[in-house]
Coordinates of C-alpha atoms in Angstrom, one line a residue:
M1160 CA 0.0 0.0 0.0
T1161 CA 1.3 3.4 -0.9
L1162 CA 0.9 6.1 1.7
E1163 CA 0.1 9.1 -0.5
K1164 CA 0.5 12.7 0.6
V1165 CA 1.8 11.7 4.0
S1166 CA 4.4 13.8 5.9
I1167 CA 5.9 13.9 9.4
K1168 CA 6.5 17.3 10.9
E1169 CA 7.9 18.5 14.2
I1170 CA 5.3 19.7 16.7
N1171 CA 6.6 23.2 17.5
N1172 CA 3.7 25.5 18.3
E1173 CA 0.6 25.6 20.5
V1174 CA -1.8 24.9 17.7
S1175 CA 0.1 21.8 16.6
L1176 CA 0.4 20.8 20.2
S1177 CA -3.4 21.1 20.7
D1178 CA -4.0 19.1 17.5
S1179 CA -1.6 16.4 18.8
L1180 CA -3.5 16.3 22.1
N1181 CA -6.7 15.6 20.1
V1182 CA -5.0 12.8 18.2
I1183 CA -3.7 11.3 21.4
K1184 CA -7.0 11.4 23.2
D1185 CA -9.0 10.0 20.2
S1186 CA -6.4 7.2 19.7
F1187 CA -6.1 6.1 23.3
I1188 CA -9.9 6.2 24.1
T1189 CA -10.3 2.9 22.3
V1190 CA -8.0 1.1 24.7
V1191 CA -9.6 2.9 27.7
R1192 CA -13.0 1.5 26.6
E1193 CA -11.6 -2.0 26.0
L1194 CA -9.9 -2.2 29.4
N1195 CA -12.5 -0.2 31.4
L1196 CA -10.0 2.4 32.4
T1197 CA -11.2 5.6 33.9
E1198 CA -9.6 8.8 35.0
E1199 CA -10.1 7.6 38.6
N1200 CA -8.4 4.2 38.2
C1201 CA -5.8 5.3 35.6
P1202 CA -5.3 9.1 35.5
S1203 CA -1.9 8.8 33.8
N1204 CA -3.4 7.2 30.6
P1205 CA -2.9 9.4 27.6
A1206 CA -6.6 9.5 26.9
F1207 CA -6.9 11.7 30.0
A1208 CA -3.9 14.0 29.1
N1209 CA -4.2 17.7 28.8
L1210 CA -2.3 20.5 27.1
V1211 CA -0.2 21.2 30.3
N1212 CA 1.0 17.5 30.2
L1213 CA 2.2 17.9 26.6
Q1214 CA 3.8 21.3 27.2
K1215 CA 5.8 19.8 30.1
M1216 CA 7.0 17.1 27.8
K1217 CA 8.0 19.7 25.2
D1218 CA 9.7 21.8 27.8
K1219 CA 11.7 18.8 28.9
G1220 CA 13.2 18.5 25.5
I1221 CA 11.2 15.6 24.2
G1222 CA 10.9 15.6 20.4
M1223 CA 7.4 15.5 19.2
F1224 CA 6.3 14.7 15.7
G1225 CA 2.9 14.6 13.9
L1226 CA 1.9 12.4 11.0
Y1227 CA -0.1 14.3 8.5
K1228 CA -2.2 13.0 5.6
E1229 CA -2.6 16.0 3.4
R1230 CA -3.4 18.7 6.0
N1231 CA -4.9 16.5 8.6
Q1232 CA -2.9 15.2 11.6
I1233 CA -3.6 11.5 11.9
G1234 CA -0.8 10.4 14.1
F1235 CA 1.7 11.4 16.8
V1236 CA 4.9 10.2 18.4
P1237 CA 7.2 11.7 21.0
I1238 CA 10.8 10.6 21.2
E1239 CA 12.8 11.1 24.4
K1240 CA 16.6 10.6 24.6
A1241 CA 18.2 9.2 27.7
D1242 CA 21.9 8.3 27.2
D1243 CA 22.1 5.7 24.3
V1244 CA 18.4 4.8 24.6
F1245 CA 15.4 6.6 23.1
Y1246 CA 12.0 6.1 24.6
I1247 CA 8.7 6.4 22.8
E1248 CA 5.3 6.6 24.4
R1249 CA 1.9 7.9 23.3
L1250 CA 2.5 6.7 19.8
S1251 CA -0.9 7.4 18.3
V1252 CA -2.7 6.7 15.1
L1253 CA -6.4 7.7 14.8
P1254 CA -8.7 4.7 14.8
G1255 CA -9.9 5.3 11.2
Y1256 CA -6.4 5.2 9.9
R1257 CA -5.2 2.0 11.7
H1258 CA -4.2 -1.2 9.9
K1259 CA -3.2 0.8 6.8
G1260 CA 0.6 1.2 7.4
Y1261 CA 0.6 4.6 9.2
G1262 CA 1.9 3.2 12.5
K1263 CA 4.7 1.5 10.6
H1264 CA 5.4 4.8 8.8
L1265 CA 5.8 6.5 12.2
M1266 CA 8.0 3.7 13.5
D1267 CA 10.2 3.8 10.5
F1268 CA 10.6 7.6 11.1
V1269 CA 11.4 7.0 14.7
F1270 CA 14.2 4.5 13.8
G1271 CA 15.6 6.8 11.2
Y1272 CA 15.6 9.7 13.6
V1273 CA 17.3 7.8 16.5
K1274 CA 19.8 6.1 14.1
A1275 CA 20.8 9.6 13.0
Q1276 CA 21.3 10.5 16.7
G1277 CA 23.6 7.5 17.2
A1278 CA 21.2 5.6 19.4
E1279 CA 21.7 2.0 20.3
K1280 CA 18.1 1.0 21.1
V1281 CA 14.5 2.2 21.4
S1282 CA 12.4 1.3 24.4
I1283 CA 8.7 1.3 25.0
G1284 CA 6.2 0.4 27.8
I1285 CA 2.8 -0.7 26.8
V1286 CA -0.3 -2.3 28.4
D1287 CA 0.6 -6.0 28.5
E1288 CA -3.1 -7.0 28.1
N1289 CA -3.3 -5.1 24.7
L1290 CA -2.3 -8.2 22.7
V1291 CA -2.9 -6.7 19.3
L1292 CA -0.5 -3.8 20.0
K1293 CA 2.0 -6.1 21.8
N1294 CA 2.0 -8.5 18.8
W1295 CA 2.4 -5.6 16.4
Y1296 CA 5.5 -4.3 18.2
K1297 CA 6.9 -7.9 18.2
L1298 CA 6.3 -8.1 14.4
Y1299 CA 8.3 -4.8 14.1
G1300 CA 11.2 -6.5 15.9
F1301 CA 10.7 -5.4 19.5
I1302 CA 11.5 -8.0 22.2
E1303 CA 9.9 -8.1 25.6
T1304 CA 12.4 -7.2 28.4
G1305 CA 10.1 -7.3 31.4
L1306 CA 6.7 -7.1 33.0
K1307 CA 5.8 -4.9 36.0
K1308 CA 2.6 -4.6 37.9
Y1309 CA 2.4 -1.1 39.5
E1310 CA 0.1 -0.6 42.5
H1311 CA -1.4 2.5 41.0
L1312 CA -2.3 0.9 37.6
P1313 CA -5.1 -1.5 36.8
F1314 CA -3.0 -3.4 34.3
T1315 CA 0.5 -4.9 33.8
V1316 CA 3.1 -2.8 32.0
C1317 CA 5.1 -4.7 29.4
Y1318 CA 8.6 -3.2 28.6
M1319 CA 10.0 -3.9 25.2
E1320 CA 13.0 -2.7 23.2
K1321 CA 14.6 -3.0 19.8
V1322 CA 18.2 -2.5 18.9
V1323 CA 18.7 0.1 16.2
E1324 CA 19.7 -1.7 13.1
R1325 CA 21.7 -0.4 10.2
E1326 CA 18.8 -0.9 7.8
C1327 CA 15.4 -0.3 9.2
S1328 CA 13.7 -0.1 5.8
K1329 CA 14.0 -3.9 5.3
I1330 CA 11.4 -4.6 8.0
T1331 CA 8.2 -6.0 6.6
L1332 CA 5.0 -6.2 8.6
T1333 CA 2.2 -8.5 7.7
D1334 CA -0.1 -7.0 10.3
R1335 CA -0.1 -3.2 10.2
L1336 CA -1.1 -0.9 13.0

């Protein structure tokens, strides 16, 4: 499938930050509903984020990027550097654009970006019970590095990582996010 008129742009102003917030909230609400998460039992879930949360991330130096189809933002990914590891969280693709290669497009961008920064690996933490997402990351080449049950979260966090390869473009996914 060819992704026509798709671009990735850095999020660098309040309008694009606000648009990104909407993408995050609309993307994560599906998982919130599936797992019966609420703002009371899981206030840190991105579905309940606000503009202040995103601005704090931006102020911390976390790179933020939006995926655009024509002029509409349909995806989002923040990339945080810590030593030789880059962390991604809140990777978002709007529900109507899932399973069409846009998530892979964002991940390919992430790996190109971190490779250019000289990174050794990319790390993520996801809801372990979200098997569709977990399997998608495995297909992309991430390996599970640990599970942790936090007292304040109603699910188990699965930590995964992937070593930055010389050629990320050779990755083929049969099941696209």
